[in-house]
GROMACS .gro file of C-alpha atoms in nm:
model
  433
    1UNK     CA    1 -12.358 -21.455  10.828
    2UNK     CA    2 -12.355 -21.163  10.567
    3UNK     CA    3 -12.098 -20.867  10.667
    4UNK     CA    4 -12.462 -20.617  10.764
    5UNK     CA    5 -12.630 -20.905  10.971
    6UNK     CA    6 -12.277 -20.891  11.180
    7UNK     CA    7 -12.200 -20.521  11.238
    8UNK     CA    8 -12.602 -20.491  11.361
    9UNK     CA    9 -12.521 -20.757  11.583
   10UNK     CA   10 -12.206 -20.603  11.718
   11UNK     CA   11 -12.372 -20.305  11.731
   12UNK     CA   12 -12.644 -20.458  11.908
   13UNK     CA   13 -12.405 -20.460  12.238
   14UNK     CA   14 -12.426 -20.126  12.287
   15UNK     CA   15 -12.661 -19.855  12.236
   16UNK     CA   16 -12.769 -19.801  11.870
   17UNK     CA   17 -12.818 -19.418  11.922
   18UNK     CA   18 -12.469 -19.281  11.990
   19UNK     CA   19 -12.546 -18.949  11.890
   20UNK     CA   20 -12.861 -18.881  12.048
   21UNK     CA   21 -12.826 -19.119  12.387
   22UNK     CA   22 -12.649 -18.898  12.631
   23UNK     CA   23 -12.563 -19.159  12.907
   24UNK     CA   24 -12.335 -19.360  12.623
   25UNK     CA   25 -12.182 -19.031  12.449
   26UNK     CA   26 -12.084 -18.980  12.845
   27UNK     CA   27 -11.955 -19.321  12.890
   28UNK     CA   28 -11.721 -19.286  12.560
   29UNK     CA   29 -11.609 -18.983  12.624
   30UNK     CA   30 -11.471 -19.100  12.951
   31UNK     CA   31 -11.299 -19.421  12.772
   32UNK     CA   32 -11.059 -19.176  12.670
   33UNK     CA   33 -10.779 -19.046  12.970
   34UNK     CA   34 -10.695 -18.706  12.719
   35UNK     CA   35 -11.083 -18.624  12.775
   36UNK     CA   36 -10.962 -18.524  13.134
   37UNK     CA   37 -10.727 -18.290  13.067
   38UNK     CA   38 -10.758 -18.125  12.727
   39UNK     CA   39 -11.000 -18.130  12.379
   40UNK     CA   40 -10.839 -18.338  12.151
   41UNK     CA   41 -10.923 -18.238  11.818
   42UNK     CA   42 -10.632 -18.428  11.609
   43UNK     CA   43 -10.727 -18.741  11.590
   44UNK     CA   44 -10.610 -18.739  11.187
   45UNK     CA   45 -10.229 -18.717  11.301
   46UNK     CA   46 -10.228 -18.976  11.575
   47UNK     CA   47 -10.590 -19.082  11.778
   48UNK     CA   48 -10.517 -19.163  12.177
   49UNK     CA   49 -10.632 -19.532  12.289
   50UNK     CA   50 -10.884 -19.612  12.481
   51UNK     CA   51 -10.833 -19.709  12.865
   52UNK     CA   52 -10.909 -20.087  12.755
   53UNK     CA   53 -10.639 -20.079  12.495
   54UNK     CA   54 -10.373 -19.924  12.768
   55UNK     CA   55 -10.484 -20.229  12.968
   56UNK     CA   56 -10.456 -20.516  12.698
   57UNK     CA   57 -10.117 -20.403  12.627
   58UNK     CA   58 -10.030 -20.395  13.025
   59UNK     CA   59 -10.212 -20.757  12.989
   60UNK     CA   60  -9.957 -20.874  12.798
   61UNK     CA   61  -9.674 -20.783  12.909
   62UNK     CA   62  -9.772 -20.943  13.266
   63UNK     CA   63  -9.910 -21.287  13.118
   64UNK     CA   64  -9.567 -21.288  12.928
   65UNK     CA   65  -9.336 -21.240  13.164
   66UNK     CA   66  -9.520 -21.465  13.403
   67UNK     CA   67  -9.502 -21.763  13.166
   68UNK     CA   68  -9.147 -21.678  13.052
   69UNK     CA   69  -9.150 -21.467  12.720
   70UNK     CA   70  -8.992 -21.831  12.518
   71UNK     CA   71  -9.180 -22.110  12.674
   72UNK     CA   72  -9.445 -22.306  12.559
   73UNK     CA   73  -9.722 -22.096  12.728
   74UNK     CA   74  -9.626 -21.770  12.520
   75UNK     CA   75  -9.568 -21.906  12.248
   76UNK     CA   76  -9.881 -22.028  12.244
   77UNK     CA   77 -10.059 -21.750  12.390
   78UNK     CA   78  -9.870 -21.567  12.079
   79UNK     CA   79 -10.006 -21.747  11.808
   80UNK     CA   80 -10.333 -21.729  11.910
   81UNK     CA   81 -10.285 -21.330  11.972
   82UNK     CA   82 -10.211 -21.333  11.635
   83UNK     CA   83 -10.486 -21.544  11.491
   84UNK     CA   84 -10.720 -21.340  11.678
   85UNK     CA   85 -10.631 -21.016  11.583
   86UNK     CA   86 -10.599 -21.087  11.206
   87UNK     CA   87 -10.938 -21.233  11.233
   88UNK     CA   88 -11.043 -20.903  11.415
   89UNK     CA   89 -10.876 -20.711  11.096
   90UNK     CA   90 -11.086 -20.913  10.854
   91UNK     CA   91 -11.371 -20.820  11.025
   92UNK     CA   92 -11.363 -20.476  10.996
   93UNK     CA   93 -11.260 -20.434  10.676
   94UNK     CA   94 -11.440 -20.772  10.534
   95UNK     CA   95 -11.182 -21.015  10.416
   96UNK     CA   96 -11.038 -21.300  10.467
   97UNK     CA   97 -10.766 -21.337  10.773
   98UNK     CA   98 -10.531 -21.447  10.528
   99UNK     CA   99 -10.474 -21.151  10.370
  100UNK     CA  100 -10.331 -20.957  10.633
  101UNK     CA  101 -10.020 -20.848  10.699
  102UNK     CA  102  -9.878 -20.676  11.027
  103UNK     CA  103  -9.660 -20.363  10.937
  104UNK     CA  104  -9.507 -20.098  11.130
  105UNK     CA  105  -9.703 -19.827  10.986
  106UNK     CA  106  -9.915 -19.720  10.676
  107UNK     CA  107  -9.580 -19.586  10.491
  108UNK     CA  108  -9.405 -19.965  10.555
  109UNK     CA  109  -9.719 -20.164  10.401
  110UNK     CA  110  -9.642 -19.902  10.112
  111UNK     CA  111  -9.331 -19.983  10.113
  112UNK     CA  112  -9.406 -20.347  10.107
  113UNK     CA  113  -9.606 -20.284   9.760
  114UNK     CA  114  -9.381 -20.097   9.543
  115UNK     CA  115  -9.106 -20.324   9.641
  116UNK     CA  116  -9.289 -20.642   9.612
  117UNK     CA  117  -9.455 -20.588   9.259
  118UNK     CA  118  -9.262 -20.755   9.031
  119UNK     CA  119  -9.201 -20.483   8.760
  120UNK     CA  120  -9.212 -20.488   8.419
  121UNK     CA  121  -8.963 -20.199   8.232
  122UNK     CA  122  -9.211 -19.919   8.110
  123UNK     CA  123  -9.469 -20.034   8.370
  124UNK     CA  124  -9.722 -19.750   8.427
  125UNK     CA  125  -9.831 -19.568   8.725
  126UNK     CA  126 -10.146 -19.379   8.781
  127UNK     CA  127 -10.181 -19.144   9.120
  128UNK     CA  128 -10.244 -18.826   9.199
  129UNK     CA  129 -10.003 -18.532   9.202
  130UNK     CA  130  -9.717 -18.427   9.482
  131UNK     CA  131  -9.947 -18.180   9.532
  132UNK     CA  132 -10.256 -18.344   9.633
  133UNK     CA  133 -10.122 -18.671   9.785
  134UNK     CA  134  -9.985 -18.716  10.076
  135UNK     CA  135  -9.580 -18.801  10.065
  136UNK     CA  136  -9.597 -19.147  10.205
  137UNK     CA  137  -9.820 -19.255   9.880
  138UNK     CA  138  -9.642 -19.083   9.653
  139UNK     CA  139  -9.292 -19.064   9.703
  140UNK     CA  140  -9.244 -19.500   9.734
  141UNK     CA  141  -9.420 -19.474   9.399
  142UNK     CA  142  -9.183 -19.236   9.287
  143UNK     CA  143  -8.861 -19.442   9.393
  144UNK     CA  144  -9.044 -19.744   9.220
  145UNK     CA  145  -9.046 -19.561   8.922
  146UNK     CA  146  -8.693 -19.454   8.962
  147UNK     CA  147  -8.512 -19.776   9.077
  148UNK     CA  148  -8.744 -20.019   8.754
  149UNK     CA  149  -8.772 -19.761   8.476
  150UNK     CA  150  -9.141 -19.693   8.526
  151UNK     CA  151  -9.367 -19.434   8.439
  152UNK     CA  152  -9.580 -19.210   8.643
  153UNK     CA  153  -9.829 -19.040   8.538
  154UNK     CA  154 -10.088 -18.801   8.753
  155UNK     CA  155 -10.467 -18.803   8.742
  156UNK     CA  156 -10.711 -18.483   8.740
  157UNK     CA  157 -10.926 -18.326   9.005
  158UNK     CA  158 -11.212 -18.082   9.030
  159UNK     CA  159 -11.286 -17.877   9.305
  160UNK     CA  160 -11.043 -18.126   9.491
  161UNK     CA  161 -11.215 -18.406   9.367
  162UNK     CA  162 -11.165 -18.678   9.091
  163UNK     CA  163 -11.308 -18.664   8.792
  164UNK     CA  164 -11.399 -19.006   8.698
  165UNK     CA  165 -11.441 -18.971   8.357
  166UNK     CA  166 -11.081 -18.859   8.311
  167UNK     CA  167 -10.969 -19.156   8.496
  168UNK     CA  168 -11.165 -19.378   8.266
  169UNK     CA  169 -10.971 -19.215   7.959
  170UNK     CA  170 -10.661 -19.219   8.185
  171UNK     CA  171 -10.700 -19.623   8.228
  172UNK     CA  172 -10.712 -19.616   7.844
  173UNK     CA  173 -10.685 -19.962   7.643
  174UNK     CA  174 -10.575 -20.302   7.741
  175UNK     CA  175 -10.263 -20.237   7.583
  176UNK     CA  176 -10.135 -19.893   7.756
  177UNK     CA  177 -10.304 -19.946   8.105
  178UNK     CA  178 -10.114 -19.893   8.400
  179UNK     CA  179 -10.011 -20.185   8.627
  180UNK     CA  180 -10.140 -19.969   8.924
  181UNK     CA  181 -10.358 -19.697   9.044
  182UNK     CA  182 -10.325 -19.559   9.366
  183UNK     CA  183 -10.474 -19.306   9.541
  184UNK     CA  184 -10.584 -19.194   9.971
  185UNK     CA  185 -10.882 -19.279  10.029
  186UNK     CA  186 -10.948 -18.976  10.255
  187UNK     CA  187 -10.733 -18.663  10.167
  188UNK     CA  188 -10.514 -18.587  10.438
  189UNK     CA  189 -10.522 -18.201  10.458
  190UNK     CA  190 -10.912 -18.087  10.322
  191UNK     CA  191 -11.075 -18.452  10.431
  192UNK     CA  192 -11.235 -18.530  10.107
  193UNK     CA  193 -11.353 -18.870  10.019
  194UNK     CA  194 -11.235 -19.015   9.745
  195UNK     CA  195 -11.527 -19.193   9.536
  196UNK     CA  196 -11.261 -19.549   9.546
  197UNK     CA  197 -11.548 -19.808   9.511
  198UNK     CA  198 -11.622 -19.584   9.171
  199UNK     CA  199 -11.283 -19.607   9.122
  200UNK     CA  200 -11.262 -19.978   9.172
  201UNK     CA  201 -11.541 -20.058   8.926
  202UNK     CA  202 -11.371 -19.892   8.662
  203UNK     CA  203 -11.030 -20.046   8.680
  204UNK     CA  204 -11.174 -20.403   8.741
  205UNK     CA  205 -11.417 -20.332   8.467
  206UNK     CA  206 -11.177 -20.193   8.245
  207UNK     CA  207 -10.846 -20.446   8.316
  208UNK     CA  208 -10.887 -20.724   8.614
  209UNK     CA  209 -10.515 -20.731   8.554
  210UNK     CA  210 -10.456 -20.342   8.694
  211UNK     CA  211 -10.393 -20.339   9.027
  212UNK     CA  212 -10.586 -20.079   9.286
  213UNK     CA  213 -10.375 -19.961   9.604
  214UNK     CA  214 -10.552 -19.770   9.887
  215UNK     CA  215 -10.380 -19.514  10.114
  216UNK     CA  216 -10.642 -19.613  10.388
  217UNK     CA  217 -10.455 -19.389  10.695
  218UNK     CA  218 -10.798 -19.140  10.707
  219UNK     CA  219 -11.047 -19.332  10.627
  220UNK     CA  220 -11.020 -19.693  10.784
  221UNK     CA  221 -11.176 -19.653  11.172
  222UNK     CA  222 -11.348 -19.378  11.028
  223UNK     CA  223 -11.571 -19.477  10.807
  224UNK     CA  224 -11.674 -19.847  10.647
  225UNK     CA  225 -11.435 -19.947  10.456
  226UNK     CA  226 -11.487 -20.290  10.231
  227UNK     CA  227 -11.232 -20.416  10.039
  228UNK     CA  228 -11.471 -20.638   9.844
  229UNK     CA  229 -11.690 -20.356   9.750
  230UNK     CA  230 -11.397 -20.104   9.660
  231UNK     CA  231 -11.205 -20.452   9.486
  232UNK     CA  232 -10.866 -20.291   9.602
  233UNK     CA  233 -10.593 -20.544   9.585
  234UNK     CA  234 -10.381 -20.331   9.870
  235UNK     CA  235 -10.507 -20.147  10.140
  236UNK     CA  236 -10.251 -20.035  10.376
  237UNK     CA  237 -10.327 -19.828  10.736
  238UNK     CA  238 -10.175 -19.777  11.088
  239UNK     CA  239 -10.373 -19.884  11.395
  240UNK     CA  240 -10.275 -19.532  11.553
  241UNK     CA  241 -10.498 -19.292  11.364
  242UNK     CA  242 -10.890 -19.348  11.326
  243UNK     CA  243 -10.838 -19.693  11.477
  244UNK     CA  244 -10.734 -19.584  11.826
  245UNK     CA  245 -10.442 -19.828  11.836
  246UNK     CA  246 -10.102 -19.811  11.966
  247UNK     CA  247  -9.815 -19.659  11.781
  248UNK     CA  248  -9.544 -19.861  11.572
  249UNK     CA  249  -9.844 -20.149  11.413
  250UNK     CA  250  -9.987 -20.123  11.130
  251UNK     CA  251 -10.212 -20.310  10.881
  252UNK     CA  252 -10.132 -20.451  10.510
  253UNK     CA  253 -10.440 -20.583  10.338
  254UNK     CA  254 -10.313 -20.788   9.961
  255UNK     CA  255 -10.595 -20.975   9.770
  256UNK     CA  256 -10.510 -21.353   9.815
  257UNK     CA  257 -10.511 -21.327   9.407
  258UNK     CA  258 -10.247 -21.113   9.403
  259UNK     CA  259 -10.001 -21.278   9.687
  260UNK     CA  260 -10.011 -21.606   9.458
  261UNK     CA  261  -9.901 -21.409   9.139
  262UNK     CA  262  -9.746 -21.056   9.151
  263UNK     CA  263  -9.645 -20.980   9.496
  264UNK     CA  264  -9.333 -21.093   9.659
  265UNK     CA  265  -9.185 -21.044  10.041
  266UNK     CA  266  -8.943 -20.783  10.027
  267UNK     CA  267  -8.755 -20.940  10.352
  268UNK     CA  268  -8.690 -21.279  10.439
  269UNK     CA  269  -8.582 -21.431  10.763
  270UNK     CA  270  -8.682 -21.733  10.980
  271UNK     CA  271  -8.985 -21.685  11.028
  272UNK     CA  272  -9.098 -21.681  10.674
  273UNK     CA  273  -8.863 -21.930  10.477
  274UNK     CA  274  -8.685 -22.232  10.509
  275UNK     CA  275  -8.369 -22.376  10.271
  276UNK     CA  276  -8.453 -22.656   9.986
  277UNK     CA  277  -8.102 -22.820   9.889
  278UNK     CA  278  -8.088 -22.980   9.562
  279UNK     CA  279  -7.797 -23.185   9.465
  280UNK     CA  280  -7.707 -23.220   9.062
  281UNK     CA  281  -7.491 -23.360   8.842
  282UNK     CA  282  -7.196 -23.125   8.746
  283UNK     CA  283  -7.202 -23.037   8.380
  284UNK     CA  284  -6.825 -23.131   8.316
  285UNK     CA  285  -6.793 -23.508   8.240
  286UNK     CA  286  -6.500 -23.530   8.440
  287UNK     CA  287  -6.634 -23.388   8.754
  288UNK     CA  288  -6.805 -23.643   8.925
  289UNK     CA  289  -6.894 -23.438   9.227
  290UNK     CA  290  -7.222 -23.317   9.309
  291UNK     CA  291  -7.299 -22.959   9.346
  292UNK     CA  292  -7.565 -22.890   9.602
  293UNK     CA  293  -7.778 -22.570   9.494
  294UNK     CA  294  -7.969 -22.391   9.820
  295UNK     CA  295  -8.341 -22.263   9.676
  296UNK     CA  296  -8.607 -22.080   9.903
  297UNK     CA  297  -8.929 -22.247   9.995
  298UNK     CA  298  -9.184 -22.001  10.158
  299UNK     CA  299  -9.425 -22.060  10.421
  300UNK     CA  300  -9.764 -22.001  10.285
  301UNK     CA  301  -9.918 -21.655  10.328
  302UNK     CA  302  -9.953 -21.444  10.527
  303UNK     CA  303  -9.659 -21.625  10.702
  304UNK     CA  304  -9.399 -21.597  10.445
  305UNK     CA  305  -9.442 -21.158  10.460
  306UNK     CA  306  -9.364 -21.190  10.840
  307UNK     CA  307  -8.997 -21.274  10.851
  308UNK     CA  308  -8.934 -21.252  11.177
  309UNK     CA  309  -9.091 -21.117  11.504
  310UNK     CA  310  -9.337 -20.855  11.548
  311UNK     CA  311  -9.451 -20.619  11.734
  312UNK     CA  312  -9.712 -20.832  12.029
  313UNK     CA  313  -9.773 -20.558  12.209
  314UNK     CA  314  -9.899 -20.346  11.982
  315UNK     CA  315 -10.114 -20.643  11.775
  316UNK     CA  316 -10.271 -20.694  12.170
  317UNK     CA  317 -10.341 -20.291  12.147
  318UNK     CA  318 -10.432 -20.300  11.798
  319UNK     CA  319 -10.705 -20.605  11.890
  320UNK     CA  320 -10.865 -20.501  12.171
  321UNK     CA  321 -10.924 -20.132  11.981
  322UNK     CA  322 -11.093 -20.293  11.699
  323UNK     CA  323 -11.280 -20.513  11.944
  324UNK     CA  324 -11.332 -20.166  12.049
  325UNK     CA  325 -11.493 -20.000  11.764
  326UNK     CA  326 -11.649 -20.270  11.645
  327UNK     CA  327 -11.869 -20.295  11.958
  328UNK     CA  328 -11.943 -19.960  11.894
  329UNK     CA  329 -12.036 -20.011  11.532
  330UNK     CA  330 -11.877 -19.823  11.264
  331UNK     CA  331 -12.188 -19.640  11.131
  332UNK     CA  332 -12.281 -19.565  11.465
  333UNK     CA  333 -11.899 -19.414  11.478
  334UNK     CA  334 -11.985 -19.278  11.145
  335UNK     CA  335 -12.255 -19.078  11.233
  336UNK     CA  336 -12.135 -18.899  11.547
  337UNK     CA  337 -11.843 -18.776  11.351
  338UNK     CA  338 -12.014 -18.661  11.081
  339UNK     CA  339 -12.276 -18.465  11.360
  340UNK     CA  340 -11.975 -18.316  11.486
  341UNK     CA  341 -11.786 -18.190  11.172
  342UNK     CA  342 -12.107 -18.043  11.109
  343UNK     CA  343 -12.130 -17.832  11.408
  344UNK     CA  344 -11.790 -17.714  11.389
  345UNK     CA  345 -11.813 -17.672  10.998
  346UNK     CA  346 -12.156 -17.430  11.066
  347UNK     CA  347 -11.993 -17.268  11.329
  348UNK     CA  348 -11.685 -17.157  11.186
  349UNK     CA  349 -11.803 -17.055  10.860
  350UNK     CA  350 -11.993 -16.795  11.093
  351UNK     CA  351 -11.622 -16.632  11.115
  352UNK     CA  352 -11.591 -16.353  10.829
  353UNK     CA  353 -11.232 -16.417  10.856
  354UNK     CA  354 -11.226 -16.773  10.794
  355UNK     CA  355 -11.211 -16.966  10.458
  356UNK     CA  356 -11.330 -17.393  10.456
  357UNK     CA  357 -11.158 -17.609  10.241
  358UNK     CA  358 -11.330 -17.872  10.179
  359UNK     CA  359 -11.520 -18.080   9.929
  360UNK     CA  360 -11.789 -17.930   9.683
  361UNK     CA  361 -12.041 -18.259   9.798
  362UNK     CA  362 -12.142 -18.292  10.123
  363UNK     CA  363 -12.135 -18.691  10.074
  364UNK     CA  364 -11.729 -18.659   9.986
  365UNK     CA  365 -11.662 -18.498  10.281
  366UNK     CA  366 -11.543 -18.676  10.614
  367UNK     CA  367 -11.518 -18.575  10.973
  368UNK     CA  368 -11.200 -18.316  10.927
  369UNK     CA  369 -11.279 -17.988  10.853
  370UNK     CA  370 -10.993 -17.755  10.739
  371UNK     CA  371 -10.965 -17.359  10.712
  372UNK     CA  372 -10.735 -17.085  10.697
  373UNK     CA  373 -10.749 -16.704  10.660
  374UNK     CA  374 -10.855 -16.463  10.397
  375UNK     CA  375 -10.531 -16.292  10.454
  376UNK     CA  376 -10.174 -16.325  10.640
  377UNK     CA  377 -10.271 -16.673  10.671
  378UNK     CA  378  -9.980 -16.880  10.702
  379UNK     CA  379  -9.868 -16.649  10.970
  380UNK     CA  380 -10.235 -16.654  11.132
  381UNK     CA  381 -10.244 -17.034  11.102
  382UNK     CA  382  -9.975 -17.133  11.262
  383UNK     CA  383 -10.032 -16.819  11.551
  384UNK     CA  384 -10.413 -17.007  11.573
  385UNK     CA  385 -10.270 -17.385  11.636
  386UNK     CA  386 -10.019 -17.236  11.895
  387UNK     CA  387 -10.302 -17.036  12.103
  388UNK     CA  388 -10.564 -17.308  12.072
  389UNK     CA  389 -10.251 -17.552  12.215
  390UNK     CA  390 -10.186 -17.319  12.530
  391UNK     CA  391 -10.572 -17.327  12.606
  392UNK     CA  392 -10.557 -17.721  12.606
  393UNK     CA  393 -10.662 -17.764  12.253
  394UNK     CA  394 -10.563 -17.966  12.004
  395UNK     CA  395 -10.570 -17.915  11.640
  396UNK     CA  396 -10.344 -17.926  11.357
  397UNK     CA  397 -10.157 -17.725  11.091
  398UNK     CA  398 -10.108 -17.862  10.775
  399UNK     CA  399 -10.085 -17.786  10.455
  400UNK     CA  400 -10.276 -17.774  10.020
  401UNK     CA  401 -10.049 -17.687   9.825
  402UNK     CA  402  -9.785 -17.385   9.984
  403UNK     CA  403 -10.080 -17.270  10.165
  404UNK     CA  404 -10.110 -17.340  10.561
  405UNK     CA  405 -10.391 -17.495  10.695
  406UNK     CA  406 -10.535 -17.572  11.025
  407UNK     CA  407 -10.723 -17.881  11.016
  408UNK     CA  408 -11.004 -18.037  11.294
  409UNK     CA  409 -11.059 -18.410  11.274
  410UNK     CA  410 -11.296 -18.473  11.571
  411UNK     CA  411 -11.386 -18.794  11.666
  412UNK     CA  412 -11.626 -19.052  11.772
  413UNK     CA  413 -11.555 -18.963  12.170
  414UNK     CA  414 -11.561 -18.607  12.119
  415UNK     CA  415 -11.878 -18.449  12.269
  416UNK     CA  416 -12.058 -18.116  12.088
  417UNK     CA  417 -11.969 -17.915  12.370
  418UNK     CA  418 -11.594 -18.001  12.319
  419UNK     CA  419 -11.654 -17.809  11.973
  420UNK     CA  420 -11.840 -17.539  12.087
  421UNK     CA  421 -11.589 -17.443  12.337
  422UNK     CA  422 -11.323 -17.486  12.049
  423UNK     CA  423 -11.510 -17.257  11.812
  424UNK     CA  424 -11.561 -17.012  12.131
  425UNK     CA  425 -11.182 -17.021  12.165
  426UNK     CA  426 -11.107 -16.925  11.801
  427UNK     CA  427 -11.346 -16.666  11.805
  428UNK     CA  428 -11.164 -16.519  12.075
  429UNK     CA  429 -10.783 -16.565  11.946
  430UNK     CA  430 -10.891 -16.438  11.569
  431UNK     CA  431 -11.063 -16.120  11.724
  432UNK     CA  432 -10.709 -16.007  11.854
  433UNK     CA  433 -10.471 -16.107  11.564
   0.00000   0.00000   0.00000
């Protein structure tokens, strides 16, 4: 079955018309126990889980116990946990289950690249600049660079976007390319999109060899990510943003390609290795001992990446909130956000005060909107965040450059009139500072 014919079927379980069928945007909302108390508008730093996610986690730690955390029953019941959930991975960013790797966090499956790349002196890297990129993708790149004698160099933007035919001069010939490009897909402070399925075209086209990383913390749980169509070789994410997932698991996508020829686990333990002893002849004639030499055989991947145990819990979180969203469908998830950054963009572009950042196409933007002030902003910014907080609203400041932002990232279970009141609220605060 084709990736389409199975997201219409999963979103076949539910209603098709999240944004316009009232009774389900209800139902959603109430998945959510912050929807009770306060408008949670910040789902771009860390997203809450839903109430089924809170309960597989619970699940877990009660069918554990009960069978006796190392018996034959959980370990088991663990194997298949992770089986499932990998396979739950693949589906929702269409690969194979292979290819995944449980991390900590986005930063960690990073991490995981730039140390696991076997390096070449004078190596190249392409990314965007310190001030564009968020620090997690850009400063393991830097150390990289640092600790194997690389090279970094930055690419352009325009109005805060790429400019693809820059990169293509940037990827230059066969003989200067970089080993890797590596960009967000979704900026972290103004939410633009970053065109990477463009992007991947152009390096494959250009040199299969180059290898295509993806910052995928704003984007994946979002919006439809594919790593076939974008023909990144690493996408890395956390399962607490976009996803809805617990806190301290994250996701490590590597092209199967690429884990048989350039990518190497940076720690090894027991669960990912065993010892190979070979005995040989010593070289003097007179010595007729042997000398027994210990070599490392890996498991196979993904097993030899995972050297020792991880974190259950959160892969029983992590599952049951992609099971989640993919019931919901990720267009479906898609399209309410978008609906909503609208409102709130129209709205509070009605505020003379106020200036959007945000991309110049509508179709590169995503479901975060970010503004600041004409003037005293950094002051006003951070004055705006604290208000909205004390009035039970989340949103967050952030930062372009040296200038404060406040960014919005509704999402999915956010209801219109959860923006309305928030743009009613700002109205209010801005009037008296």
């Amino acid at each position: 079955m084709k990736r389409e014919e199975k997201e219409k079927e999963k979103a076949a379980t539910t209603a098709e018309n999240i944004v316009d069928d009232a009774g389900l945007d209800e139902k959603i909302h109430g998945d959510f126990l912050i929807s009770n108390k306060k408008i949670y508008l910040n789902n771009g730093s860390v997203g809450p889980v839903p109430i089924s996610t809170v309960k597989a986690i619970t699940d877990f730690y009660l069918r554990y116990s009960e069978h006796g955390p190392d018996s034959a029953e959980s370990n088991e019941y663990l194997e298949n946990l992770k089986r499932e959930t990998r396979q739950r991975v693949a589906d929702l960013i269409n690969c194979d289950s292979d290819e995944i790797i449980f991390t900590s966090s986005t930063t960690e499956g990073i991490n995981f690249v730039t140390q696991g790349i076997s390096w070449n002196k004078d190596d190249k890297i392409l990314l965007r600049d310190a001030k564009n990129e968020h620090f997690s993708n850009y400063l393991p790149w830097v150390k990289a660079a640092n600790d194997n004698n690389l090279q970094i160099e930055t690419f352009p933007f325009d109005n805060e976007n790429l400019v693809i035919e820059d990169l293509t001069k940037l990827i230059g010939s066969s003989t200067d390319a970089p080993r890797v490009v590596t960009t967000s897909h979704v900026m972290y402070n103004n939410g633009s999109i970053t065109p990477v399925e463009t992007m991947g075209s152009i390096i494959k086209k250009k040199n299969k060899k180059i290898l295509f990383s993806i910052d995928g913390a704003q984007s994946v749980g979002a919006i439809d990510v594919d790593v076939k169509k974008i023909k990144c070789d690493f996408l890395s994410f956390p399962a607490f943003k976009w996803v809805c997932g617990p806190l301290g698991i994250g996701v490590l996508y590597v092209n199967k390609k690429v884990m048989d020829n350039d990518f190497e686990p940076v720690f090894v333990g027991a669960g990912s290795a065993q010892i190979e002893s070979n005995k040989v002849k010593g070289n003097n004639p007179t010595n007729t001992s042997n000398k027994t030499w210990e070599t490392l055989k890996f498991y196979k991947y993904p097993q030899k990446y995972h050297s020792t145990f991880r974190n259950y819990p959160g892969l029983a979180g992590l599952e049951s909130s992609i099971r989640y969203l993919l019931r919901i469908g990720i267009p479906n998830i898609y399209k309410k956000n978008k609906k909503l950054s609208t409102i709130f963009r129209e709205e509070i572009s009605k505020i003379n005060e106020i200036v959007i950042h945000e991309a110049s196409e509508e179709g590169m933007r995503s479901s975060m909107v970010s503004f600041s002030f004409k003037r005293n902003s950094n002051n006003r910014v951070r004055m705006l965040v604290e208000k909205l907080q004390e009035k039970g609203i989340i949103l967050a400041e952030r930062e372009i450059g040296l200038k404060k932002i406040v960014r919005a990232s509704p999402h999915f279970y956010n209801t219109e009139n959860e923006i309305i009141k928030t743009i009613n609220e700002i109205k209010v605060i801005t009037s008296k500072m």
